[in-house]
CSV table of C-alpha atoms in Angstrom, one decimal:
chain,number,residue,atom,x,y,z
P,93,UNK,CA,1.8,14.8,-10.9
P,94,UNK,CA,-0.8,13.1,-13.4
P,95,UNK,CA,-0.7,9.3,-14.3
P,96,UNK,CA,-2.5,9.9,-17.6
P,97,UNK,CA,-5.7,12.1,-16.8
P,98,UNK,CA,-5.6,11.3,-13.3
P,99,UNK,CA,-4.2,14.1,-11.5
P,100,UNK,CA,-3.0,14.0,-8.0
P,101,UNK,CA,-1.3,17.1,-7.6
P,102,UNK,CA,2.0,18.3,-6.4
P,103,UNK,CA,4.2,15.3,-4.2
P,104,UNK,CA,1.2,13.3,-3.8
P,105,UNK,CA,1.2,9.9,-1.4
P,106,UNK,CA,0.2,6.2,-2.7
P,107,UNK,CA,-1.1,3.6,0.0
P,108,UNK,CA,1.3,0.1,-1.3
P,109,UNK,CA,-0.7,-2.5,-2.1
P,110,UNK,CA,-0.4,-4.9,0.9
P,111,UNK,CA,-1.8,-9.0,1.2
P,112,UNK,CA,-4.3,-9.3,3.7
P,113,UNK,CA,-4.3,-5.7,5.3
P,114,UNK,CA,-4.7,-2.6,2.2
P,115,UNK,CA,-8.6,-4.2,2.0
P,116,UNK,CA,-11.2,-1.5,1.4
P,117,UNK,CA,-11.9,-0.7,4.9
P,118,UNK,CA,-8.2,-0.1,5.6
P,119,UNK,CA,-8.0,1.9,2.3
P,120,UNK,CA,-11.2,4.1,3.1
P,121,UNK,CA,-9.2,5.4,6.9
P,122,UNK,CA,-5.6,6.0,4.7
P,123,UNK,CA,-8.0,8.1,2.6
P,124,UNK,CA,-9.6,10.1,5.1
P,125,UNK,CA,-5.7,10.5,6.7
P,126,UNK,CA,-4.7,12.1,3.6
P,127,UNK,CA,-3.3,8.9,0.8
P,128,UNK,CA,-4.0,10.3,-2.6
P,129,UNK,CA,-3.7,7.2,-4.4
P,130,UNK,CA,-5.0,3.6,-3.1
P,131,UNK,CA,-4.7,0.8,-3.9
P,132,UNK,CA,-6.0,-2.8,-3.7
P,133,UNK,CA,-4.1,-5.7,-2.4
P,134,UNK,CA,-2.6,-7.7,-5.0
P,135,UNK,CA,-4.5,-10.2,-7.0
P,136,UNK,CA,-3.1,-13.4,-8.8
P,137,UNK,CA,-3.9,-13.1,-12.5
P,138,UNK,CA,-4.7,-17.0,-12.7
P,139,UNK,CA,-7.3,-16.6,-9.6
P,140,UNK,CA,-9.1,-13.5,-11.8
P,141,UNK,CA,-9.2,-16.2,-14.9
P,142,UNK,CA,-10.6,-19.3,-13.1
P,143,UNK,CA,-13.5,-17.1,-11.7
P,144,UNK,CA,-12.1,-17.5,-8.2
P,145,UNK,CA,-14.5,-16.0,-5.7
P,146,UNK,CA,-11.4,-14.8,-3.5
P,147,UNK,CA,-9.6,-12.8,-6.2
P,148,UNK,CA,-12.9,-11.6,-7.8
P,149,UNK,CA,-14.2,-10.5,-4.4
P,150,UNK,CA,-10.9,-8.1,-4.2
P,151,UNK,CA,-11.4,-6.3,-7.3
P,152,UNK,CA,-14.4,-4.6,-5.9
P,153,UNK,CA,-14.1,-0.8,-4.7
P,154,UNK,CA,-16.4,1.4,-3.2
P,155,UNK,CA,-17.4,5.0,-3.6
P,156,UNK,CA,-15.2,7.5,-2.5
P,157,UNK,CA,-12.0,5.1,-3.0
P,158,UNK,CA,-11.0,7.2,-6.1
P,159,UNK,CA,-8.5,7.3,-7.4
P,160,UNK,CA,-7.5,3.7,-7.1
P,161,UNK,CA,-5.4,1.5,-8.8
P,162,UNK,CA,-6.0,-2.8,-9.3
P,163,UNK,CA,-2.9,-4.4,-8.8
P,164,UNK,CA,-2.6,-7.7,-10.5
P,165,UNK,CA,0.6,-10.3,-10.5
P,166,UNK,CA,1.4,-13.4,-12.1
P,167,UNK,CA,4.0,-14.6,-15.3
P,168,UNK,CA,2.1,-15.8,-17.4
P,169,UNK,CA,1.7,-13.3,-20.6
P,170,UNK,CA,-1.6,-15.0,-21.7
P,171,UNK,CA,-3.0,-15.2,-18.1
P,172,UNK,CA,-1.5,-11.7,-16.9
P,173,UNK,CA,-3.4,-10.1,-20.2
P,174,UNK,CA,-6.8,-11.9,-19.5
P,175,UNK,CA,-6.5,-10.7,-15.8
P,176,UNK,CA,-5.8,-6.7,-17.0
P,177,UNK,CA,-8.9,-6.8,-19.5
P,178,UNK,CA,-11.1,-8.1,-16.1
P,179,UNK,CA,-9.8,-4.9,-14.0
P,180,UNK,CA,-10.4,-3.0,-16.5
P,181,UNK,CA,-14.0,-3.8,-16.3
P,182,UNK,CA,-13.9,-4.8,-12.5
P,183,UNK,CA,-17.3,-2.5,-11.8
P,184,UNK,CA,-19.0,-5.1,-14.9
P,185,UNK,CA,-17.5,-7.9,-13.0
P,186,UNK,CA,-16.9,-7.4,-9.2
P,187,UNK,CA,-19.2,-5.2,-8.5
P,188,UNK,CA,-18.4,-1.8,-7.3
P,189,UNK,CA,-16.7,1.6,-8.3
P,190,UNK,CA,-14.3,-0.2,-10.5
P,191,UNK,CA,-10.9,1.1,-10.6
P,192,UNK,CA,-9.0,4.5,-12.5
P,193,UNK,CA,-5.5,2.2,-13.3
P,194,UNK,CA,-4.3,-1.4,-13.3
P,195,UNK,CA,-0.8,-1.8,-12.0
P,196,UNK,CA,1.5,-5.1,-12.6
P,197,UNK,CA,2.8,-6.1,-9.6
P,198,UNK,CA,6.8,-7.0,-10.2
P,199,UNK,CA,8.0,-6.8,-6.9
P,200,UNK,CA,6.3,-8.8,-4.4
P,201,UNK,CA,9.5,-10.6,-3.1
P,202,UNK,CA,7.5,-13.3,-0.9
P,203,UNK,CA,9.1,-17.1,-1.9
P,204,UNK,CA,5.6,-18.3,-2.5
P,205,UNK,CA,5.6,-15.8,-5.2
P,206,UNK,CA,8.9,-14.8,-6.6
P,207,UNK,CA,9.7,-18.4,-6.2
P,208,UNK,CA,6.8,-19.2,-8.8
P,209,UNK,CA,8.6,-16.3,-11.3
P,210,UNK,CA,6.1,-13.8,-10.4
P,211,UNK,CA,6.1,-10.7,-8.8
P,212,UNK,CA,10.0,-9.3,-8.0
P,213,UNK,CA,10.6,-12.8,-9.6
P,214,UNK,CA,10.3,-11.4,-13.0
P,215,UNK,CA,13.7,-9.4,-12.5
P,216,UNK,CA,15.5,-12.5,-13.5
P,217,UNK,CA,13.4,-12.5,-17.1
P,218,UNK,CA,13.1,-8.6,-17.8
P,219,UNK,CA,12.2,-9.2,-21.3
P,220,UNK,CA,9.6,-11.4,-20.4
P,221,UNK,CA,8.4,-8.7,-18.1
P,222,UNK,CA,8.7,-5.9,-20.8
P,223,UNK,CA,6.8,-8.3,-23.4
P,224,UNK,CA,4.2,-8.7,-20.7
P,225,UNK,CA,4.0,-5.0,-19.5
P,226,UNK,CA,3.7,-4.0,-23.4
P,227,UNK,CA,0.7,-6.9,-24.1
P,228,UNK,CA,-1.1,-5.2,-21.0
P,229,UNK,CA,-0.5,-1.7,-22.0
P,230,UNK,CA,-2.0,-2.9,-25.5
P,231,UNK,CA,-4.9,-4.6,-24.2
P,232,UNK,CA,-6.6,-2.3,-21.8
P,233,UNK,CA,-8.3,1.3,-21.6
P,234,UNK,CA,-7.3,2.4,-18.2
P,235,UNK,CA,-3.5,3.9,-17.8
P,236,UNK,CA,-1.1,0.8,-17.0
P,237,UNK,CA,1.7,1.1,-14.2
P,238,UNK,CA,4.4,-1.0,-12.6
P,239,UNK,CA,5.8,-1.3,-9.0
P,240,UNK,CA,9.1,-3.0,-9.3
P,241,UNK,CA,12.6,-3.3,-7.5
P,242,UNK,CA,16.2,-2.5,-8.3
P,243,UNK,CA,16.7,-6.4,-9.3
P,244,UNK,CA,17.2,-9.6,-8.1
P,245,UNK,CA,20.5,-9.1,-6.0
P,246,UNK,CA,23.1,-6.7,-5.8
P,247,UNK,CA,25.0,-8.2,-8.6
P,248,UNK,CA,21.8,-7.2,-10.9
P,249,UNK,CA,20.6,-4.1,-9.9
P,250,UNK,CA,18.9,-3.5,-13.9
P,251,UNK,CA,16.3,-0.8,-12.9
P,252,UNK,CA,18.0,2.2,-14.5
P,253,UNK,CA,17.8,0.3,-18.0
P,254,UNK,CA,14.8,-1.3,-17.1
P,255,UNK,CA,12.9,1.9,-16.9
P,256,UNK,CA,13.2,3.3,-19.9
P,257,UNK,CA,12.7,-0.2,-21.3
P,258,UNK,CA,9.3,0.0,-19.5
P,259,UNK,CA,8.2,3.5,-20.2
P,260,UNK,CA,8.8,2.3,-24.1
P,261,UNK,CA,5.9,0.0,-23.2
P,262,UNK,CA,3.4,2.5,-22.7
P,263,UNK,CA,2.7,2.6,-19.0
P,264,UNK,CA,2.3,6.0,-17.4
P,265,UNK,CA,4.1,5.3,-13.8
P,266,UNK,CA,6.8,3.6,-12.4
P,267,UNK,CA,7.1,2.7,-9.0
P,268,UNK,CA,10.5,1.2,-7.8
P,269,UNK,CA,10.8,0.0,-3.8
P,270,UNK,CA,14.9,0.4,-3.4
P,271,UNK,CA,16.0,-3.0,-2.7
P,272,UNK,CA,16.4,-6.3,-4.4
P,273,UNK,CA,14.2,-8.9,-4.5
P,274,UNK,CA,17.4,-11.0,-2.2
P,275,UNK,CA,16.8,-8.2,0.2
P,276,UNK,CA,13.1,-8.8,1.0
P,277,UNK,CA,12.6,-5.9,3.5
P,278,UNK,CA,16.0,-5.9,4.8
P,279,UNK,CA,18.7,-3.7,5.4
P,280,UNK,CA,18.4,0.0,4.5
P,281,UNK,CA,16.3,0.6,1.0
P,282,UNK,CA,18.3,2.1,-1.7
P,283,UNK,CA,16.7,5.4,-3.2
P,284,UNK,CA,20.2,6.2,-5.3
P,285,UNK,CA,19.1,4.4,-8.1
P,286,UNK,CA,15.9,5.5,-8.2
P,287,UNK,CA,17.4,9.2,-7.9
P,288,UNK,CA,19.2,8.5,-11.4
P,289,UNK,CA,16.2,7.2,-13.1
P,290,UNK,CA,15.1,10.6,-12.5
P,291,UNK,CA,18.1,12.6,-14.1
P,292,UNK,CA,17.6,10.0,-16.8
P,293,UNK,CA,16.2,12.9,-19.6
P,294,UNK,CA,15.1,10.1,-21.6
P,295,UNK,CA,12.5,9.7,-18.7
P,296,UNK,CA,9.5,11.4,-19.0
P,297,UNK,CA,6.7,9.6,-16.6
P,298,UNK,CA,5.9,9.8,-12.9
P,299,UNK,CA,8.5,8.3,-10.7
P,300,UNK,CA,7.3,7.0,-7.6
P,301,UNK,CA,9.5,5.9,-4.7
P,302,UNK,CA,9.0,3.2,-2.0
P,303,UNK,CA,11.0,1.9,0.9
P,304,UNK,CA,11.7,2.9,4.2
P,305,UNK,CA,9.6,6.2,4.0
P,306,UNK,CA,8.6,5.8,8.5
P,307,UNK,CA,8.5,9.4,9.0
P,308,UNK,CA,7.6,13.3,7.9
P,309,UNK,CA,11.2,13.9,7.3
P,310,UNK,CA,12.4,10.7,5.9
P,311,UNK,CA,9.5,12.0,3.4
P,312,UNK,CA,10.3,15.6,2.7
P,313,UNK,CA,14.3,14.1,2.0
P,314,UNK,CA,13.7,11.7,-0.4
P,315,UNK,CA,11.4,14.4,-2.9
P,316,UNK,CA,14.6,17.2,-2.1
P,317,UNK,CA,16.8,14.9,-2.5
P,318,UNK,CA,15.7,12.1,-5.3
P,319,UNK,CA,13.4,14.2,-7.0
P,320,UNK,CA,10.8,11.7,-7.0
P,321,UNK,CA,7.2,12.4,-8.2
P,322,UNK,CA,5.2,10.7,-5.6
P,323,UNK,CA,5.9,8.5,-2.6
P,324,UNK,CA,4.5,5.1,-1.8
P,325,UNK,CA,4.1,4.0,1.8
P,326,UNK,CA,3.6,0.0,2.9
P,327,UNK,CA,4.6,-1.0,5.9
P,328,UNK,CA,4.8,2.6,8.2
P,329,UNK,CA,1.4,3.0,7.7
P,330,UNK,CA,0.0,-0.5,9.5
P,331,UNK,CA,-1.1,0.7,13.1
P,332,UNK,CA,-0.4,4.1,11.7
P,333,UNK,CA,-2.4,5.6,9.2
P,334,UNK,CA,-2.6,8.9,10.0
P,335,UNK,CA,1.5,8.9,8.7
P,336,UNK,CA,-0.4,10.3,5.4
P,337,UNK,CA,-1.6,13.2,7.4
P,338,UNK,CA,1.8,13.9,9.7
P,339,UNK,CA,3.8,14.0,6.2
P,340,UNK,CA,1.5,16.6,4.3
P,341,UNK,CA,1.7,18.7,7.3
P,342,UNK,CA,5.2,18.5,7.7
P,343,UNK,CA,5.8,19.1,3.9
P,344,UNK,CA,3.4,22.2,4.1
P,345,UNK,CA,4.6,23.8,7.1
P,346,UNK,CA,8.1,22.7,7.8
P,347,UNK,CA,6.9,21.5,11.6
P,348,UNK,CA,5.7,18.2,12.8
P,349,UNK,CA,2.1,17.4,13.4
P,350,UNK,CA,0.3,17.2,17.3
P,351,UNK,CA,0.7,13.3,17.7
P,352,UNK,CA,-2.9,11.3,17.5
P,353,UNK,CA,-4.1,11.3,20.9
P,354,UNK,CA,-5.7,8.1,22.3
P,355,UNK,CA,-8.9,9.6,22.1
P,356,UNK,CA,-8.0,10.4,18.4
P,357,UNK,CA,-7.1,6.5,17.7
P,358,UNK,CA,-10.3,5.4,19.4
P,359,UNK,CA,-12.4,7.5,16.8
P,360,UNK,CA,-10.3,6.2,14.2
P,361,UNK,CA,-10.5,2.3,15.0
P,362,UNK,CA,-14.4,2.7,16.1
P,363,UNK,CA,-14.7,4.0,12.2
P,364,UNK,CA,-12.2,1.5,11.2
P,365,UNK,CA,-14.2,-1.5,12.7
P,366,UNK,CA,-17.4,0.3,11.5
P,367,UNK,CA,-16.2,-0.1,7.6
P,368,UNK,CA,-15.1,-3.6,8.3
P,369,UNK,CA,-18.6,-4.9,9.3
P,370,UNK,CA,-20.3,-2.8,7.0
P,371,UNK,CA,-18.2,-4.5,3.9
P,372,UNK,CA,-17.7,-7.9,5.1
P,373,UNK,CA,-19.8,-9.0,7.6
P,374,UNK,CA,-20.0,-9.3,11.7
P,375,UNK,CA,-17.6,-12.7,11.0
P,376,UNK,CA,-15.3,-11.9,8.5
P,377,UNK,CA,-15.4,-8.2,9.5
P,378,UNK,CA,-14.1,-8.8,13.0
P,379,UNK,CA,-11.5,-11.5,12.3
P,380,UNK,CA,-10.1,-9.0,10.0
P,381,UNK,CA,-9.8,-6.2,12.1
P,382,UNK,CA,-7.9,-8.3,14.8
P,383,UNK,CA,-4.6,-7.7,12.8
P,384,UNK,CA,-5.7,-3.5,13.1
P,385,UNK,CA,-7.2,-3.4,16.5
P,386,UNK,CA,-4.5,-3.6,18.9
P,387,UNK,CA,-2.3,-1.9,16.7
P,388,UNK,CA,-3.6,1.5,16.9
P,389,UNK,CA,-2.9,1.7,20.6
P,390,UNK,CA,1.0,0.7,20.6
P,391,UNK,CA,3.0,2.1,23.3
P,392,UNK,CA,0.0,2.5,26.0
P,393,UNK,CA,1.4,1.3,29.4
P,394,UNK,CA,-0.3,-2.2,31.2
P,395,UNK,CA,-1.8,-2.6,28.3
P,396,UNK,CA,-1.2,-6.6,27.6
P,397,UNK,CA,-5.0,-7.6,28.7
P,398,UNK,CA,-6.5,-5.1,26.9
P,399,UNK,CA,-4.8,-6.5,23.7
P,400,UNK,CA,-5.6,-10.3,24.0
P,401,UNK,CA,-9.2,-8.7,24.5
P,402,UNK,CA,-9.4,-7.0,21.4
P,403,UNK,CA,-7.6,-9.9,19.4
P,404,UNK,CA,-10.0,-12.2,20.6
P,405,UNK,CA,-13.4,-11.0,20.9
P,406,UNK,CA,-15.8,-12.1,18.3
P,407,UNK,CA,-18.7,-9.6,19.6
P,408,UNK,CA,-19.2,-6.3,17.7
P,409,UNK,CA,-20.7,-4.7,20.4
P,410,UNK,CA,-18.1,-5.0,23.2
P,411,UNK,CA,-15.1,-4.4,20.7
P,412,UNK,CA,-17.3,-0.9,21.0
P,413,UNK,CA,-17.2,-1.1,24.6
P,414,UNK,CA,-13.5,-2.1,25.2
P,415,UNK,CA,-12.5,0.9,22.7
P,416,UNK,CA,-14.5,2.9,24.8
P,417,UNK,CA,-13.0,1.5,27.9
P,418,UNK,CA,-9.4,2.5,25.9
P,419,UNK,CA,-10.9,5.9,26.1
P,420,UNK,CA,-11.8,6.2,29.7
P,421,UNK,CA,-8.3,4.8,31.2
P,422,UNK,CA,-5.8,5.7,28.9
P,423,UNK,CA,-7.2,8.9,27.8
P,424,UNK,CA,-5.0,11.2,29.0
P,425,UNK,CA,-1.9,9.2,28.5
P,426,UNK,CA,0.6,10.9,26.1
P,427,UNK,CA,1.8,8.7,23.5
P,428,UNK,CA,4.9,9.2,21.4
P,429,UNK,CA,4.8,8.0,17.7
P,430,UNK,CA,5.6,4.9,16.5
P,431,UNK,CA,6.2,4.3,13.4
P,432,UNK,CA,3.8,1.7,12.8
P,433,UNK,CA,4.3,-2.2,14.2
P,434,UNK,CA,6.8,-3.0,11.9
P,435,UNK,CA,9.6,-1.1,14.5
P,436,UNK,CA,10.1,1.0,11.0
């Protein structure tokens, strides 16, 4: 599968852009679990314009990130254009590696966001969002995708038109999550309109499905079965990244992967912690690994104490000793997966 000259070879796997938890430490371990594609967490296009520190701050990459996409939402066209020129010069501006695409967010379905017309709330103007997609595809350098739903509500499900509407733009990916924006993360996701858009023979790029995908199987289903060019995963892969990693073994060799030992999770939230301080400080870097932490070692018995601990500690030094402690009382514990803290 290529998005323009980017190639990512056969059934590749995108990390979803995700608020407060896809930040560049998070991205580096999905990376090293086996994500082809990253991306950053979503940025609002009027934040980018006004110079704010906060969205400037999340344009910047590091070195061995690529390939990595800039997602940027908003609904203004004006404002939405502006904000695609700055990622496409986000090394210039933020610092950084920079980014290989710039994707337009269309399907964030959060009320402080779709309730402003922005993100999945631009299904209920999908000329507007065409108009805008095509401006952006006009304006910048770097290949332009969308991630987008199947529409509002289930009495305007509009993707299959929508998608050929949007390819006419000029992007060079489309990447639909299968519900509507009504459904938030409800319910079952969808994939049977996503499936069409692929036996659409008017559709020619990379189609890229999202929703639900928890588990090696659920994986190796939906490419059989929907045909899909890549697969993007959000949620399954918070508390779990090493998802990335269980899929590509599973797709290569027909059996499920050894499940992460605890010893296996300790090495991965020591490095995890490591790139948080490293990027944002021993403040910042350790309130922001809270949210991680404790989430790597779901399902370990008595482990209640342990948790508050590492939710609570402010000290780099003894999160390194209470990860080590992990190691020395649970280490032989068998864990079963989960499939990540959303219960997914």
């Amino acid at each position: 599968m290529k998005i323009g000259n980017i190639d990512l070879g056969d059934k590749p796997l995108m990390l979803a852009p995700m608020e407060d938890v896809t930040d560049s430490s998070f991205r580096i371990i999905c990376k090293d679990c086996g994500a082809d594609m990253l991306y950053t967490e979503f940025i609002p296009s009027d934040g980018l314009i006004r110079d704010a520190g906060k969205a400037i701050a999340k344009m910047k990459t590091w070195e061995g990130e690529s390939p990595i996409g800039i997602q940027i939402y908003g609904n203004d066209p004006e404002a939405m254009v502006e904000a695609a020129k700055m990622a496409d010069h986000a090394a210039e501006i933020a610092g950084g590696h920079g980014c290989d695409l710039i994707d337009i967010n269309f399907g964030c379905p959060v009320s402080k966001i779709a309730g402003r017309g922005a993100g999945s709330g631009m299904m209920k103007e999908p000329d507007k969002m065409v108009m805008i997609t095509k401006m952006i595809a006009d304006a910048v350098k770097k290949p332009v995708t969308v991630k987008t739903r199947l529409g509002w509500d289930d009495n305007s499900k509009i993707i299959v038109e929508l998608a050929e509407r949007l390819q006419d733009t000029g992007i060079q990916a489309l990447t639909i999550h299968g519900r509507t924006r009504c459904q938030m993360y409800k319910g079952e996701a969808d994939w049977t309109l996503i499936g069409k858009i692929k036996e659409n023979p008017r559709m020619h790029i990379p189609i890229i499905g999202n929703g639900d995908i928890n588990s090696p199987e659920k994986a190796k289903y939906a490419f059989d079965t929907y045909g899909v060019d890549g697969i993007m995963i959000g949620r399954a892969s918070f508390g779990h990244p090493w998802i990335f990693k269980e899929i590509k073994h599973y797709l290569q060799t027909g059996e499920k992967m050894k499940s992460f030992s605890v010893e296996d999770r300790v090495n991965l939230a020591k490095r995890h912690l490591t790139l948080s301080l490293e990027r944002k400080g021993e403040i910042t870097g350790v309130l922001e690994m809270r949210r991680h932490l404790s989430c790597y070692f779901k399902g370990l018995p008595d482990f209640k104490e342990t948790r508050i601990r590492l939710v609570t500690e402010k000290k780099p030094a003894i999160l390194y000793k209470l990860l080590d402690h992990i190691l020395e009382k649970w280490g032989n514990t068998p864990l079963e997966e989960s499939n990540s803290v959303y219960g997914l």
